[in-house]
Tab-separated table of C-alpha atoms in Angstrom:
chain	number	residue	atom	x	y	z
A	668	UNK	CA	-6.276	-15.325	20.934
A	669	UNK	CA	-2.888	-13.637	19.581
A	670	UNK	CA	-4.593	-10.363	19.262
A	671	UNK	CA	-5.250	-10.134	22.976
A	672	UNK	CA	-8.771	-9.163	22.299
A	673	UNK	CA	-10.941	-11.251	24.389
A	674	UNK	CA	-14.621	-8.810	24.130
A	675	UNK	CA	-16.217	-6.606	21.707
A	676	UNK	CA	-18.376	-3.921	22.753
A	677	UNK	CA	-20.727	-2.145	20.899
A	678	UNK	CA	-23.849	-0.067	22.125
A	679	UNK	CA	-27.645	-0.585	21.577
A	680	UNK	CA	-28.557	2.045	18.880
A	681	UNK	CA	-32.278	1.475	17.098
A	682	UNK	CA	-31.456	3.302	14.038
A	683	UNK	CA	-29.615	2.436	10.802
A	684	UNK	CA	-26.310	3.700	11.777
A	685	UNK	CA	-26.663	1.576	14.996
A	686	UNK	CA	-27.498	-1.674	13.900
A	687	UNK	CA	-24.941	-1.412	10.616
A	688	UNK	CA	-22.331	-0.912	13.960
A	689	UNK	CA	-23.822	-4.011	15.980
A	690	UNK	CA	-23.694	-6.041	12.893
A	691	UNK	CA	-19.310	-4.949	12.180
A	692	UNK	CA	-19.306	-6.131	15.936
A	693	UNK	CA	-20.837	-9.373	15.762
A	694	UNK	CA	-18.759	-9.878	12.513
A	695	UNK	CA	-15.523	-8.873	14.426
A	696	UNK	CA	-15.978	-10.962	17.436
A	697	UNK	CA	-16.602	-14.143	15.234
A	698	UNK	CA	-13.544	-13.350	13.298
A	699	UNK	CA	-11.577	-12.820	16.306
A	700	UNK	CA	-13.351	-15.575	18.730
A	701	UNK	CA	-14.003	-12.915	20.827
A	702	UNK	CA	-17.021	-12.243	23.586
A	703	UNK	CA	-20.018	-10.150	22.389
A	704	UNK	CA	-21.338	-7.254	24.687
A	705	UNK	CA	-24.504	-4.830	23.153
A	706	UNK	CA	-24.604	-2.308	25.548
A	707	UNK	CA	-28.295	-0.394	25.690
A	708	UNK	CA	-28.795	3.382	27.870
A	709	UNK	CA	-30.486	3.489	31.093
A	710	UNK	CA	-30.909	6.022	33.784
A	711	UNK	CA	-29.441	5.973	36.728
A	712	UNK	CA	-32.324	4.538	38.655
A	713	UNK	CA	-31.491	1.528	36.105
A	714	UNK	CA	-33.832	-0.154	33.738
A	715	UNK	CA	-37.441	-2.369	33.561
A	716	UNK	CA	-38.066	-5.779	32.161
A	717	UNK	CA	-39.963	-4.769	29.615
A	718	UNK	CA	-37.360	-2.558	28.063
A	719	UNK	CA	-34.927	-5.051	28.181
A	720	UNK	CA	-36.926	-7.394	26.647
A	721	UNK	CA	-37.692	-5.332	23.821
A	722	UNK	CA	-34.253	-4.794	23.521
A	723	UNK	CA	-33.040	-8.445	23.626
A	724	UNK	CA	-36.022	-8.967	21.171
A	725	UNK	CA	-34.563	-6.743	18.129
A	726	UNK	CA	-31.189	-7.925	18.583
A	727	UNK	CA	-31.771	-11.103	17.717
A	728	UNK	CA	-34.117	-9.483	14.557
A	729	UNK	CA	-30.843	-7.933	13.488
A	730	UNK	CA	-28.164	-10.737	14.585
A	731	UNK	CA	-29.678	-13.701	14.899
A	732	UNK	CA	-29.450	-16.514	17.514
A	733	UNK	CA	-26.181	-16.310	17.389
A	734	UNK	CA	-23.823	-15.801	21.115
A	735	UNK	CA	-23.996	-12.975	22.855
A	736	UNK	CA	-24.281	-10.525	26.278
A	737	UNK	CA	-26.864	-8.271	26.248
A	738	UNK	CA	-26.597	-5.926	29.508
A	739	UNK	CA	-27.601	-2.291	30.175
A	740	UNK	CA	-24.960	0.803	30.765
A	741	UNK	CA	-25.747	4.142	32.693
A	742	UNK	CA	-26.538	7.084	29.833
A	743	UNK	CA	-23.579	9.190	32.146
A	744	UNK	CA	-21.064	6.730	31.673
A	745	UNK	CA	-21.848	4.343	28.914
A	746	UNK	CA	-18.155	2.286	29.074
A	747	UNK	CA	-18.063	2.005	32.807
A	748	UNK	CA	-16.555	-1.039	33.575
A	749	UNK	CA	-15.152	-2.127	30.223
A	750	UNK	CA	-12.218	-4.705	30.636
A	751	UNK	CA	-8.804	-3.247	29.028
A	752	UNK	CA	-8.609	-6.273	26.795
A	753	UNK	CA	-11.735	-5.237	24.667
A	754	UNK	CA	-12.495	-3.589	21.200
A	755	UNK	CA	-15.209	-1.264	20.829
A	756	UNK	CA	-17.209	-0.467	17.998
A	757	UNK	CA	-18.200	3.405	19.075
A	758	UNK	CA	-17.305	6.326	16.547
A	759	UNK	CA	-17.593	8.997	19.101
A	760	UNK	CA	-15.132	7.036	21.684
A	761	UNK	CA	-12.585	6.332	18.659
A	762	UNK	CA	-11.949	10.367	19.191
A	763	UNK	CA	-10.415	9.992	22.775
A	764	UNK	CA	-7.605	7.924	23.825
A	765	UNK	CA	-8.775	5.147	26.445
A	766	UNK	CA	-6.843	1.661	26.843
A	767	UNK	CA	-9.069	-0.226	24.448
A	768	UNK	CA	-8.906	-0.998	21.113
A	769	UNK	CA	-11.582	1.684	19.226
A	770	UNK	CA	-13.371	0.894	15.974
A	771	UNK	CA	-14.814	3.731	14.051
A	772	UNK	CA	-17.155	1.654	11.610
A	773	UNK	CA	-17.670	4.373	8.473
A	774	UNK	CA	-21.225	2.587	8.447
A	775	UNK	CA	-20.151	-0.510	7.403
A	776	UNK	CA	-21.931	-3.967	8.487
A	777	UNK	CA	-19.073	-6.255	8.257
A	778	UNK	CA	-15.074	-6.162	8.049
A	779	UNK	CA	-14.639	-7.122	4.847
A	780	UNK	CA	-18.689	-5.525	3.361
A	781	UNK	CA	-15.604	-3.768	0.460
A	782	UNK	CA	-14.802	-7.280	-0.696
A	783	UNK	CA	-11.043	-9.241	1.432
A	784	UNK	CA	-8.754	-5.922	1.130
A	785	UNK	CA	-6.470	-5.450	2.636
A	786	UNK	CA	-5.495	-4.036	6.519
A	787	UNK	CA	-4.118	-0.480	5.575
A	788	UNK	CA	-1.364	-0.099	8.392
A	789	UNK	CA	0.541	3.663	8.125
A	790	UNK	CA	3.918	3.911	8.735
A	791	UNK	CA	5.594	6.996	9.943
A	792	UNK	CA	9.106	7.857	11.545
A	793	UNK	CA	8.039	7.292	15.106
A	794	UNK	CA	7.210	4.823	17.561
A	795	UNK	CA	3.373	4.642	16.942
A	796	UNK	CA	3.844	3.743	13.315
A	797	UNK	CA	6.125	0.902	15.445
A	798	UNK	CA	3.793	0.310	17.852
A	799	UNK	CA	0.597	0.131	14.881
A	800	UNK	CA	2.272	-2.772	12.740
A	801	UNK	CA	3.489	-4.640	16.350
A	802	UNK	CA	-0.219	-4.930	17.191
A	803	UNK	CA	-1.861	-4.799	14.191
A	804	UNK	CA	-0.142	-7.598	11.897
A	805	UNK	CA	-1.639	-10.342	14.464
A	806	UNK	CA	-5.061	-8.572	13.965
A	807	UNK	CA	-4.685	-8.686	10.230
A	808	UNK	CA	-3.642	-12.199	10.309
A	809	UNK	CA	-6.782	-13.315	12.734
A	810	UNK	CA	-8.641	-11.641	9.940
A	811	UNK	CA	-7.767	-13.802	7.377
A	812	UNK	CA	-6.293	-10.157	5.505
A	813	UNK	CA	-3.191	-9.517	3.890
A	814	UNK	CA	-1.359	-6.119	5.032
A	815	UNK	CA	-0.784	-2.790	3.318
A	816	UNK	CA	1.237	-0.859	4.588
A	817	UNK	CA	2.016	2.886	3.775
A	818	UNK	CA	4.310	5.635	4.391
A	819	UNK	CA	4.213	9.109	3.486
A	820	UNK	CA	7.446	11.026	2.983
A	821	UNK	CA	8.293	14.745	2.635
A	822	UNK	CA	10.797	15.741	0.101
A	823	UNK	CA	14.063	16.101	1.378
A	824	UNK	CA	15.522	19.196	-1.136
A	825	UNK	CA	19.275	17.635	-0.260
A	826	UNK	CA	17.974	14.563	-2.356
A	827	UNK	CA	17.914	15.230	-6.558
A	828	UNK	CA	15.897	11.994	-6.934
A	829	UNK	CA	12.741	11.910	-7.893
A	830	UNK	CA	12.274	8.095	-6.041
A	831	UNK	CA	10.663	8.893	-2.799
A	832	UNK	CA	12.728	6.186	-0.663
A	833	UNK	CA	15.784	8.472	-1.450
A	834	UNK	CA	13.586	11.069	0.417
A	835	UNK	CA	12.963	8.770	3.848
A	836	UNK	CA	14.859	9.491	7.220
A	837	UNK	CA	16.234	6.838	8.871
A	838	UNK	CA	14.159	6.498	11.243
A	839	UNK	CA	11.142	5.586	8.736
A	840	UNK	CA	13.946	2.769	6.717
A	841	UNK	CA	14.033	1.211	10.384
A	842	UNK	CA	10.093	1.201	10.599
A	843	UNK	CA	9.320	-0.331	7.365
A	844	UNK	CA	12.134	-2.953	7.302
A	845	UNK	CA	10.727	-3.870	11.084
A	846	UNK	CA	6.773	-3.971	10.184
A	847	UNK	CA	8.417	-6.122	6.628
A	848	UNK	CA	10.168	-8.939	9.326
A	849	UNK	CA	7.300	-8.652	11.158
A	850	UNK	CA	4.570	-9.685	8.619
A	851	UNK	CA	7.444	-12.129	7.603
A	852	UNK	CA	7.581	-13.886	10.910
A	853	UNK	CA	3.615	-14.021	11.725
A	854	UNK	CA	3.725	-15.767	7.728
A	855	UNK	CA	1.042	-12.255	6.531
A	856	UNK	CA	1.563	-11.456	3.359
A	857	UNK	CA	2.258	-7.666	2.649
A	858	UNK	CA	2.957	-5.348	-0.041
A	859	UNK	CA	4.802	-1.587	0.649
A	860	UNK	CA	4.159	1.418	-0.900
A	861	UNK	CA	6.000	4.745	-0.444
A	862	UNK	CA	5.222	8.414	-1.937
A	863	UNK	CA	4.726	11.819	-1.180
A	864	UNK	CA	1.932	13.430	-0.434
A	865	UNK	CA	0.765	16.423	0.295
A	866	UNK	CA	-0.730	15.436	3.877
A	867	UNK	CA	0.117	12.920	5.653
A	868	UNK	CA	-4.489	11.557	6.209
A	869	UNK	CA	-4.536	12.508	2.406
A	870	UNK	CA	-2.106	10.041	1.457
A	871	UNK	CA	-3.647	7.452	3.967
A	872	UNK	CA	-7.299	7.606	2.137
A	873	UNK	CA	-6.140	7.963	-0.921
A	874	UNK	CA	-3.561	4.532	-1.053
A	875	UNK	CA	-6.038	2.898	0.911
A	876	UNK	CA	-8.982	3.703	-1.348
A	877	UNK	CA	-6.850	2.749	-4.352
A	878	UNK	CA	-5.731	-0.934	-2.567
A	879	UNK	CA	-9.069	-1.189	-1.993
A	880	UNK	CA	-8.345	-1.722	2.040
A	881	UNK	CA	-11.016	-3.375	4.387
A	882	UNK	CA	-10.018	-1.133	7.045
A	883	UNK	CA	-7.042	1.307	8.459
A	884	UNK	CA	-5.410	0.282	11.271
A	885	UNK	CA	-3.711	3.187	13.873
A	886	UNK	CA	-2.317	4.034	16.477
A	887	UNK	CA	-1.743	7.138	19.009
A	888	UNK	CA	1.684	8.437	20.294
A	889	UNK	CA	2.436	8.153	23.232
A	890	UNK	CA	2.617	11.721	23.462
A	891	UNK	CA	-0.226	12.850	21.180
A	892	UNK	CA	-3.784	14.240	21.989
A	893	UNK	CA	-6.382	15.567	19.862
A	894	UNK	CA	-4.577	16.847	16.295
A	895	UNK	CA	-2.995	14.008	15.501
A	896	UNK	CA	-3.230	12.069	12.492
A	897	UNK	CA	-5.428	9.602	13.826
A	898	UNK	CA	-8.305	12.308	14.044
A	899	UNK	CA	-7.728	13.633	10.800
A	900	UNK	CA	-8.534	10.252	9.874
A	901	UNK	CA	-11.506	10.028	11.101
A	902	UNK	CA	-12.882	12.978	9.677
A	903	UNK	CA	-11.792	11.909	6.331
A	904	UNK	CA	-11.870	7.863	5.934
A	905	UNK	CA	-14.741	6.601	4.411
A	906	UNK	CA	-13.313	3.448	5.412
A	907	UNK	CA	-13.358	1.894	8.879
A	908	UNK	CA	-10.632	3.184	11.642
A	909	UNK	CA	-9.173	0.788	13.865
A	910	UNK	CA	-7.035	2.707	17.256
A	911	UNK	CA	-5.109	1.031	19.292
A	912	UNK	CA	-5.167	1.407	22.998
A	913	UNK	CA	-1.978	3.850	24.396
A	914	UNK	CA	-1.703	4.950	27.639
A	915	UNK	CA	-0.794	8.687	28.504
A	916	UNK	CA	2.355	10.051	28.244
A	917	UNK	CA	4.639	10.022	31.154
């Protein structure tokens, strides 16, 4: 598995919202030939045979016979124990940084429920941009999905043109010509776009929206808490958010 993503996580919820996020789960880890774990609550004086039972019952009423782990987590600490190389479907976890990958499903039931769009990667000036297309392309291409990939520029008032590459550091012509060889060398096909926007999570929705994107692929700086882009994202993407796992800063 190229992606390095050997489990998928995703907790027992009984209500539409939960089993729309078990199905993008199930649909992940058979895309990716990865482990299924459903996750249900229990106190911490642990849980009874009949609850599991009923449990195991109505996941196979919304998944089918189809392989899986079905295991119960404490309600204080419902990822204890989760192995680094996992993905986890959990829109409240995609908000703080842990060293998983973190899928915040928008409601969807499957990655590509919008039709084969697309994997939206955003490109910035900066290493998580970098980092983003490094790990995501091999997602993208275990997905069976061409890339998209975006960057956002601010006008730069020394440049008269009206072309926004003439308005790109640097820095951001080294990103995008990387993540390019990149999708070149794992044979992904990918198309670029560049503009200016007037915010940087705008832009992302908007392009992605327009391409008609399956999903938007992230990732954290190394640096960067709560603020960053990747949060504004998730409080404006109708579409699914995919984070990548980053450790702290040093």
């Amino acid at each position: 598995n190229a992606t390095g993503i050997k489990m998928v996580f995703v907790l027992f919820q009984d209500t539409p919202s939960g089993h729309a996020a078990m199905r993008y789960a199930a649909d992940i880890g058979q895309r990716l030939s990865a482990e299924l774990h459903i996750r249900y609550l229990a106190p911490r004086h642990g849980t009874d045979s009949v609850e599991d039972k009923r449990v195991r019952a109505r996941v196979v009423e919304l998944l089918g016979e189809r392989p899986r782990t079905v295991s119960y987590a404490y309600e204080d600490d419902p990822h204890g124990g989760m192995p680094t190389a996992a993905l986890v479907v959990d829109a409240k976890l995609a908000r703080r940084r842990v060293d998983a990958w973190v899928v915040a499903p928008a409601g969807e039931s499957g990655v590509c429920a919008r039709g084969n769009g697309p994997v939206c990667i955003p490109l910035g000036d900066g290493e998580s941009g970098s980092y983003a297309n490094l790990v995501g392309i091999p997602i993208a291409r275990a997905l069976g999905l061409p890339v998209f990939f975006y960057h956002t520029t601010w006008r730069n008032p020394a440049a008269a043109s009206d072309d926004p590459r003439a308005h790109m550091s640097p820095d951001a012509q080294l990103v995008i010509a990387t993540a390019q060889q990149r999708a070149v060398a794992a044979r992904v096909s990918y198309q670029t776009v560049i503009e200016m926007a007037d915010g940087v999570a705008e832009g992302i929705v908007r392009a992605a929206l327009r391409e008609g994107c399956s999903c938007i692929l992230t990732a954290r700086g190394c640096g960067t808490g709560r603020g960053s882009y990747v949060d504004q994202l998730l409080d404006e993407s109708p579409i699914p958010v995919w984070s990548a796992p980053r450790k702290e800063a040093a």
